[in-house]
Amino acid sequence: MASLVVMGPPLTGTTFPLTMQHECVIGRSGFCDVVLNKRSISREHARIVERFGEFLLEDLDSVNGTFLNGRPIHSPVPLQDGDRINLYDVPIRFFRFEESKAPSSGSMPAYQDVVVPTDDRQPNRLRVRLDNVLGIIQQLGHSLDVNVILPKILDILFQTFPQASSGEILLVEKDGQLSPRATKHGHDADGSTATDMPGDYSLSRQTLEEGVASIHNSGDESCESALESTFSSTMYVPIVIGPTRSALGIVILETEDSQAKFCEDDLAFVSGAATLAAQAIGYARAHEVVVEHELTRHQLETARQIQLRMLPTESPQVPGYSFAQYYCAAQIVGGDAYIYHRLSDGRLMLAVADASGKGLPASLRIAEFISELRHCISSATSLKAAMDELNRSVCRSDSDFITFCLVVLDPQKHTLSIANAGHPLPRLRKRNGTVLQVGENRTGFPLGVLLDNPCHPVTINLEGGDELVLYTDGVSEAFNPAGDIFGMERLDDSLLDSVSNAAERVRKLMAAVDRFRQGRKPSDDLCIVALTRMSS
């Protein structure tokens, strides 16, 4: 004769015969053929019917579902000898033949891979729990994804506690809310479902705030009503990490078996599992930071390559003149830039710009500015008109300000026309060794500060041996380990020595800055452009 054997609470070990030509309805209602007194079971949850010598299992639109060998069913399915049926979290075995039926003593485990620990088998109980702890530790080495690790830990907790009917691991998200990362209803569930489990939210919050694990029993253990939930025992265990015991989440485990309610030893074991879970979460989050850092570094390196391609790689070739430049970002990308541009009438434009700030935001602003600069220089009717249009462009972009110094060299007349918008004053080293500031009384506000920001260019003559040095404030405001600033006096002193060309001038200036810094990293971007009129 075919039969059903209930493998877990509330009727562990009970056998129900299945007769031919009969319908067996299973549910919470007292009118069912098999009455399962659990709140997770629907009044009429499922049924088994015999048709032409074959037994079929059918779900009766239950709230929590019916499962056959771990898979949910949605239409009648045939049963085979030894099949595992789960009415949500109640495990049942189907036996087609009397000789294959398991003993009805209740000794068969509800989950086939679990050894049921009992008080009279204490050594075996400790061995099982030790094996499960080792299983959790092994899971930590298999993945750095909490969405993979936490369901595995929950599965192992269910192996440790065969009486468990529901379990959940929740984590505290960035907004402070609790979010389920692993949920398990019954032993045949895989633990990866992340849906809310009915529970006491206030107890969860209290557990997180106090950081103390606890057991809460509710209901009437002696209630015989088949229509009401009678008993539940629930463990609330915080997941904390570090000396400050920062709350990362909570483990919740529940049983409805009044004969196997949780005890303090159980609480200690789950607390240990929560500690291992905290380590897993810590490792996973550290890995996420590393991955994010590597991604950001790769993106910034790409941005650096793009930025460097925007800057001239070679100095211009102009008879009777030499040019040199130096660029170094304080971070991977920077907000300084230099540019050379030949005009249609044979003159040469050279410029240095410095966007406020550092890093990626400044580099994006300066990239946009360089693009606009090329357009303005090509279309402007005068140096003053070009500066006015550039100022309006920066104002329209609603970005921070940009200091900017624009120089136009006329190699035929040997003159320099200089327009300065809030940038450090260029240095002119005369061939007799005198160092002068250029345009001290002609400097306007940085671009983007005022919409009406008139520019007043100044024009100077160049003699053979004269040098002009443009630079950003990363040069003049370099710091040494003691916090002293390089300053304008040291900058001018570094220009006193005579050199033969612009490249040598740039090398000497940077050597002076490096000596002063004494190994301290740059606190700001550095940019230098130098030109020298060769002596005849």
XYZ file of C-alpha atoms in Angstrom:
536
model
C 0.000 0.000 0.000
C 1.249 3.502 -0.854
C 1.799 5.883 2.049
C 3.037 9.298 3.130
C 5.514 9.743 5.976
C 5.816 13.231 7.488
C 9.528 13.883 8.036
C 9.378 17.097 10.044
C 7.292 19.122 12.500
C 4.492 19.164 13.415
C 3.897 15.429 12.812
C 7.437 14.046 12.519
C 7.396 10.305 11.813
C 3.619 9.996 11.297
C 2.499 7.658 8.483
C -0.651 8.174 6.426
C -1.791 5.324 4.121
C -2.988 6.155 0.608
C -5.788 3.908 -0.632
C -6.633 3.381 -4.268
C -9.557 5.347 -5.705
C -9.223 7.943 -2.944
C -8.279 11.620 -2.784
C -5.949 12.669 0.061
C -6.121 16.397 0.860
C -3.307 17.880 2.960
C -3.627 21.212 4.752
C -4.239 23.141 7.950
C -8.003 22.684 7.987
C -9.406 20.112 10.390
C -11.418 18.636 7.513
C -8.278 17.594 5.579
C -7.133 13.977 5.432
C -3.677 15.025 6.654
C -3.817 17.959 9.064
C -0.590 19.972 9.427
C -0.900 22.500 12.214
C 1.466 25.206 10.920
C 0.826 28.807 9.964
C 2.898 28.414 6.790
C 0.472 25.748 5.492
C -2.719 26.789 3.670
C -6.084 25.486 4.840
C -6.184 23.170 1.809
C -2.596 23.167 0.596
C -2.225 20.171 -1.750
C -3.767 16.833 -2.628
C -2.738 13.398 -3.876
C -5.116 11.473 -6.149
C -4.905 8.045 -7.760
C -5.690 7.734 -11.476
C -5.298 4.524 -13.441
C -2.889 3.103 -10.893
C -0.723 6.252 -10.754
C -0.556 8.751 -7.872
C -0.525 12.453 -8.808
C 0.499 15.405 -6.617
C -1.362 18.684 -7.140
C -0.977 22.100 -5.491
C -4.319 23.643 -4.437
C -3.333 27.294 -5.030
C -1.483 27.392 -1.717
C 0.049 30.629 -0.503
C 3.589 29.306 -0.015
C 3.719 26.592 -2.673
C 4.213 22.856 -3.031
C 7.551 21.334 -4.079
C 8.513 17.938 -5.475
C 12.159 16.963 -5.048
C 13.036 20.609 -4.507
C 11.134 22.016 -7.514
C 7.850 23.954 -7.321
C 4.881 22.368 -9.046
C 2.161 24.246 -10.923
C 0.128 21.352 -12.354
C -0.503 17.715 -11.338
C 2.699 15.651 -11.456
C 3.164 11.876 -11.031
C 4.849 10.556 -7.892
C 7.655 7.999 -7.840
C 8.654 5.731 -4.969
C 10.795 7.680 -2.474
C 9.941 11.159 -3.820
C 10.403 14.105 -1.466
C 7.398 16.391 -1.126
C 7.604 19.753 0.588
C 4.492 21.654 1.548
C 6.499 24.851 1.922
C 8.630 23.927 4.977
C 7.043 20.597 5.908
C 8.952 17.631 4.381
C 7.001 14.500 3.426
C 8.133 11.239 1.813
C 5.996 9.300 -0.660
C 6.424 5.491 -0.671
C 4.706 3.452 -3.354
C 5.424 0.059 -1.825
C 5.138 -1.126 1.762
C 8.599 -2.746 1.734
C 10.293 0.541 0.746
C 8.604 2.588 3.434
C 10.854 4.070 6.114
C 10.187 3.302 9.757
C 7.528 5.552 11.295
C 9.530 6.175 14.439
C 10.589 9.591 13.294
C 14.276 8.669 13.196
C 14.655 9.492 9.491
C 16.038 13.034 9.027
C 13.891 15.706 7.406
C 16.802 16.650 5.165
C 18.679 13.787 3.622
C 22.162 15.204 4.242
C 21.533 16.070 7.900
C 22.341 14.016 10.927
C 19.849 14.901 13.648
C 21.736 15.786 16.806
C 20.013 14.598 19.978
C 20.969 15.035 23.583
C 21.734 11.310 24.011
C 24.186 11.488 21.128
C 26.185 14.477 22.356
C 29.550 13.500 20.762
C 27.881 13.085 17.382
C 26.036 16.370 17.870
C 29.305 18.201 18.528
C 30.940 16.527 15.529
C 28.123 17.606 13.230
C 28.331 21.175 14.461
C 32.102 21.230 14.086
C 31.755 19.918 10.535
C 29.245 22.643 9.796
C 31.542 25.339 11.183
C 34.289 24.029 8.905
C 31.778 24.098 6.053
C 31.103 27.777 6.680
C 34.834 28.544 6.768
C 35.302 26.689 3.473
C 32.538 28.756 1.879
C 34.465 31.933 2.736
C 37.241 30.852 0.369
C 34.957 30.037 -2.541
C 33.602 33.493 -3.314
C 33.841 37.182 -2.459
C 30.196 37.817 -3.312
C 27.939 38.099 -0.242
C 24.961 37.145 -2.388
C 26.668 33.780 -2.919
C 28.214 33.283 0.534
C 25.246 34.202 2.747
C 22.781 31.704 1.192
C 25.420 28.979 1.657
C 25.816 29.917 5.321
C 22.043 29.801 5.756
C 21.943 26.351 4.132
C 24.552 25.118 6.638
C 22.532 26.545 9.541
C 19.561 24.521 8.335
C 21.756 21.427 8.250
C 22.755 22.161 11.830
C 19.154 22.723 12.975
C 16.807 20.191 11.325
C 13.900 21.658 13.275
C 14.312 25.060 11.581
C 11.346 26.049 9.448
C 12.408 29.507 8.251
C 15.601 31.516 8.176
C 16.848 34.833 6.915
C 20.051 36.871 6.746
C 19.551 40.623 6.398
C 22.179 43.318 5.876
C 22.128 46.992 6.755
C 22.207 48.964 3.508
C 23.719 52.416 2.979
C 20.383 54.072 3.786
C 20.240 52.251 7.137
C 17.430 49.935 6.096
C 17.520 46.167 6.503
C 17.515 44.227 3.254
C 17.205 40.415 2.932
C 20.193 38.803 1.194
C 19.293 35.165 1.899
C 15.936 33.619 2.803
C 15.048 29.983 3.311
C 11.584 28.509 3.905
C 11.936 24.809 4.531
C 14.931 22.531 4.066
C 14.426 21.970 0.351
C 14.776 25.669 -0.497
C 18.226 26.685 -1.732
C 18.573 29.756 0.465
C 19.205 32.157 -2.402
C 15.724 33.677 -2.478
C 15.817 37.224 -1.099
C 12.246 37.858 -0.009
C 10.940 39.169 3.261
C 10.247 36.555 5.936
C 7.423 37.235 8.380
C 8.999 38.318 11.635
C 9.105 40.908 14.384
C 10.769 43.978 12.866
C 11.031 45.693 16.267
C 13.020 42.733 17.638
C 15.328 42.874 14.618
C 15.995 46.566 15.202
C 16.490 46.016 18.925
C 19.005 43.257 18.204
C 20.966 45.550 15.876
C 20.956 48.492 18.292
C 21.931 46.457 21.361
C 24.208 44.003 19.537
C 22.964 41.153 21.744
C 21.704 37.795 20.462
C 18.437 36.490 21.902
C 15.769 33.781 21.686
C 12.070 34.665 21.623
C 9.387 32.043 22.148
C 5.762 32.820 21.331
C 2.430 30.982 21.186
C 0.908 28.154 23.160
C 2.956 24.958 23.145
C -0.042 22.952 24.336
C -2.610 24.339 21.878
C -4.383 21.575 19.967
C -6.237 23.773 17.466
C -5.549 22.831 13.884
C -6.623 26.229 12.632
C -4.245 28.474 14.528
C -0.472 28.828 14.715
C 0.459 27.561 18.149
C 4.167 28.015 18.745
C 7.374 29.509 17.383
C 10.908 29.805 18.717
C 13.094 32.413 16.997
C 16.767 33.299 17.312
C 17.838 36.883 16.549
C 21.630 37.115 16.184
C 23.440 40.352 15.195
C 26.235 40.344 12.615
C 28.873 42.698 14.022
C 32.476 43.431 13.094
C 35.526 45.148 14.556
C 36.355 46.460 18.033
C 33.450 48.911 17.800
C 31.082 46.016 16.969
C 29.569 47.887 14.070
C 26.273 46.305 13.047
C 26.340 44.818 9.547
C 23.141 42.816 9.684
C 21.219 40.084 11.460
C 20.617 36.315 11.277
C 17.088 35.097 12.046
C 16.256 31.420 12.498
C 12.803 30.106 13.440
C 11.262 26.753 14.393
C 7.628 25.880 14.995
C 8.467 22.572 16.677
C 7.612 22.987 20.359
C 9.558 19.805 21.137
C 12.775 21.201 19.638
C 12.775 24.866 20.548
C 16.079 26.713 20.473
C 18.361 26.887 23.518
C 21.419 28.885 24.627
C 23.831 26.395 23.005
C 22.040 26.932 19.708
C 22.339 30.679 20.171
C 26.093 30.375 20.779
C 26.541 28.353 17.582
C 24.586 30.826 15.427
C 26.527 33.700 17.030
C 29.739 32.010 15.890
C 28.305 31.612 12.401
C 27.359 35.316 12.450
C 30.980 36.173 13.313
C 32.160 34.195 10.290
C 29.495 35.909 8.184
C 30.804 39.283 9.382
C 34.293 38.335 8.206
C 32.897 37.270 4.848
C 31.047 40.552 4.494
C 34.180 42.475 5.473
C 36.287 40.621 2.910
C 33.620 41.078 0.234
C 33.286 44.798 0.849
C 37.052 45.247 0.904
C 37.192 43.411 -2.423
C 34.480 45.685 -3.811
C 36.557 48.704 -2.792
C 39.642 47.242 -4.484
C 37.695 46.477 -7.672
C 36.154 49.944 -7.686
C 39.563 51.503 -7.061
C 41.095 49.542 -9.940
C 38.254 50.553 -12.237
C 38.654 54.200 -11.250
C 42.414 53.982 -11.697
C 41.960 52.484 -15.162
C 39.477 55.203 -16.102
C 41.791 57.926 -14.823
C 44.742 56.414 -16.677
C 42.660 56.491 -19.854
C 41.776 60.120 -19.134
C 45.467 60.897 -18.578
C 46.407 59.423 -21.953
C 43.659 61.444 -23.634
C 44.780 64.607 -21.860
C 48.411 64.110 -22.827
C 47.396 63.630 -26.460
C 45.724 67.038 -26.322
C 49.003 68.697 -25.337
C 51.724 69.395 -27.917
C 54.385 66.701 -27.943
C 56.977 68.722 -29.869
C 58.211 72.253 -29.605
C 57.513 74.552 -32.570
C 60.278 75.282 -35.057
C 60.762 79.014 -35.612
C 64.015 80.374 -37.066
C 65.977 82.310 -34.455
C 63.927 80.972 -31.536
C 63.900 77.958 -29.245
C 60.954 76.634 -27.220
C 60.560 74.122 -24.379
C 57.819 72.975 -22.064
C 57.233 70.887 -18.952
C 54.009 69.382 -17.604
C 53.337 67.276 -14.490
C 49.924 66.605 -12.892
C 49.763 66.373 -9.095
C 47.276 63.519 -9.543
C 46.799 61.127 -12.455
C 45.134 63.911 -14.445
C 45.409 67.629 -13.891
C 43.919 71.014 -14.628
C 46.975 72.711 -16.167
C 47.601 72.912 -19.895
C 49.848 74.563 -22.461
C 49.317 75.073 -26.162
C 51.140 76.172 -29.347
C 49.182 77.323 -32.367
C 50.414 78.833 -35.638
C 48.330 81.664 -37.008
C 47.648 82.103 -40.713
C 49.830 85.232 -40.927
C 52.942 83.388 -39.649
C 52.731 84.458 -36.033
C 52.820 81.856 -33.232
C 50.419 81.684 -30.326
C 51.565 80.057 -27.073
C 49.568 79.919 -23.851
C 49.382 78.444 -20.365
C 46.103 77.830 -18.500
C 45.187 76.602 -15.023
C 41.649 75.497 -14.134
C 40.706 75.874 -10.474
C 40.894 72.639 -8.508
C 42.750 69.437 -9.291
C 42.105 65.965 -10.588
C 39.417 64.797 -12.983
C 36.977 67.748 -12.683
C 39.748 70.242 -13.438
C 41.045 68.116 -16.341
C 37.581 68.014 -17.929
C 37.209 71.785 -17.659
C 40.635 72.421 -19.163
C 39.954 69.994 -22.024
C 36.777 71.867 -22.898
C 38.649 75.162 -22.637
C 41.455 74.090 -25.010
C 38.900 73.145 -27.644
C 37.217 76.534 -27.338
C 40.612 78.281 -27.349
C 41.585 76.890 -30.755
C 38.290 78.060 -32.214
C 38.524 81.579 -30.748
C 42.120 82.109 -31.857
C 41.300 81.048 -35.404
C 38.271 83.314 -35.724
C 39.079 86.351 -33.522
C 39.958 89.664 -35.123
C 42.289 90.699 -32.300
C 43.925 89.388 -29.154
C 41.520 91.412 -27.010
C 38.489 90.033 -28.896
C 39.752 86.470 -28.421
C 40.134 86.990 -24.659
C 36.637 88.501 -24.398
C 35.082 85.533 -26.222
C 36.990 83.039 -24.075
C 35.768 84.750 -20.924
C 32.161 84.610 -22.110
C 32.564 80.933 -22.955
C 33.842 80.066 -19.466
C 31.043 82.119 -17.889
C 28.436 80.253 -19.994
C 29.798 76.868 -18.939
C 28.862 77.641 -15.310
C 32.166 76.115 -14.210
C 34.821 77.475 -11.867
C 37.345 80.037 -13.033
C 40.450 79.546 -15.199
C 43.617 81.600 -15.000
C 45.107 82.097 -18.433
C 48.082 83.783 -20.072
C 48.101 84.120 -23.877
C 51.192 85.221 -25.815
C 51.462 85.954 -29.550
C 54.972 85.960 -30.998
C 55.703 87.917 -34.176
C 59.030 86.382 -35.300
C 59.450 89.021 -38.018
C 59.109 92.047 -35.741
C 60.487 90.168 -32.693
C 57.594 91.296 -30.494
C 55.440 89.554 -27.902
C 51.789 90.555 -27.312
C 50.702 89.279 -23.890
C 47.161 89.039 -22.470
C 46.810 87.907 -18.866
C 43.579 86.809 -17.099
C 44.503 86.382 -13.444
C 47.529 84.184 -14.194
C 50.938 84.424 -12.473
C 52.955 87.154 -14.191
C 55.365 85.919 -16.900
C 59.077 86.365 -16.238
C 61.243 88.132 -18.840
C 64.954 87.491 -18.422
C 66.939 90.053 -20.340
C 70.247 89.054 -21.905
C 72.076 91.134 -19.287
C 70.664 88.868 -16.508
C 67.897 91.163 -15.283
C 64.596 89.412 -14.458
C 61.392 91.453 -14.967
C 57.669 90.887 -14.400
C 55.633 91.444 -17.543
C 52.235 93.183 -17.545
C 51.995 93.845 -13.847
C 49.458 96.646 -14.342
C 47.575 94.918 -17.206
C 46.337 91.747 -15.469
C 42.567 91.178 -15.371
C 40.374 88.787 -13.411
C 40.518 85.059 -14.178
C 38.215 83.871 -16.947
C 34.722 83.023 -15.714
C 34.693 85.408 -12.737
C 32.966 88.405 -14.349
C 31.040 88.514 -17.597
C 32.339 92.048 -18.198
C 36.069 91.436 -17.804
C 37.970 93.734 -20.201
C 41.447 92.594 -21.228
C 44.331 95.004 -21.876
C 47.180 93.263 -23.730
C 50.731 94.520 -23.499
C 53.367 94.321 -26.252
C 57.118 94.061 -25.610
C 60.208 93.782 -27.823
C 62.582 90.836 -27.684
C 66.309 91.259 -28.117
C 68.760 88.490 -28.875
C 69.342 86.435 -25.724
C 66.041 87.478 -24.078
C 63.879 84.723 -22.537
C 60.207 84.579 -21.569
C 59.018 82.026 -18.986
C 55.314 81.174 -18.473
C 54.359 78.959 -15.519
C 51.458 77.935 -13.316
C 51.231 78.444 -9.555
C 52.235 74.815 -8.950
C 55.796 76.033 -9.621
C 55.846 79.192 -7.530
C 53.767 77.599 -4.739
C 55.691 74.318 -4.393
C 56.237 73.235 -0.767
C 59.124 71.571 1.039
C 58.681 69.093 3.947
C 58.798 71.939 6.463
C 55.827 73.633 4.767
C 57.857 76.524 3.291
C 56.807 77.855 -0.107
C 59.143 78.127 -3.106
C 57.974 81.677 -3.790
C 58.681 84.324 -6.397
C 62.085 85.288 -5.040
C 63.480 81.771 -5.461
C 61.849 81.541 -8.870
C 63.565 84.754 -10.017
C 66.875 83.617 -8.543
C 66.674 80.373 -10.547
C 66.504 82.485 -13.749
C 69.679 84.453 -13.066
C 72.083 81.905 -14.559
C 72.688 82.225 -18.276
C 71.569 79.362 -20.524
C 71.935 78.629 -24.214
C 68.332 77.682 -25.065
C 64.797 77.284 -23.710
C 65.144 73.566 -22.940
C 68.097 74.239 -20.642
C 66.119 76.997 -18.920
C 63.220 74.646 -18.177
C 65.587 71.979 -16.840
C 67.333 74.460 -14.508
C 64.042 75.814 -13.189
C 62.625 72.348 -12.450
C 65.928 71.298 -10.854
C 65.640 74.257 -8.471
C 62.042 73.326 -7.607
C 62.949 69.650 -7.038
C 65.854 70.569 -4.749
C 63.566 72.789 -2.726
C 60.829 70.137 -2.371
C 63.363 67.618 -0.988
C 61.279 64.667 -2.163
C 57.889 66.041 -1.167
C 55.234 65.199 -3.756
C 53.707 68.081 -5.738
C 50.619 69.537 -4.096
C 49.464 71.143 -7.346
C 49.882 70.644 -11.084
C 53.036 72.101 -12.639
C 53.363 73.582 -16.109
C 56.165 75.644 -17.700
C 56.592 77.085 -21.204
C 59.772 78.953 -22.135
C 60.915 80.699 -25.299
C 64.308 82.153 -26.072
C 65.344 84.509 -28.869
C 68.719 83.182 -29.896
C 71.649 85.618 -29.912
C 72.756 86.549 -33.433
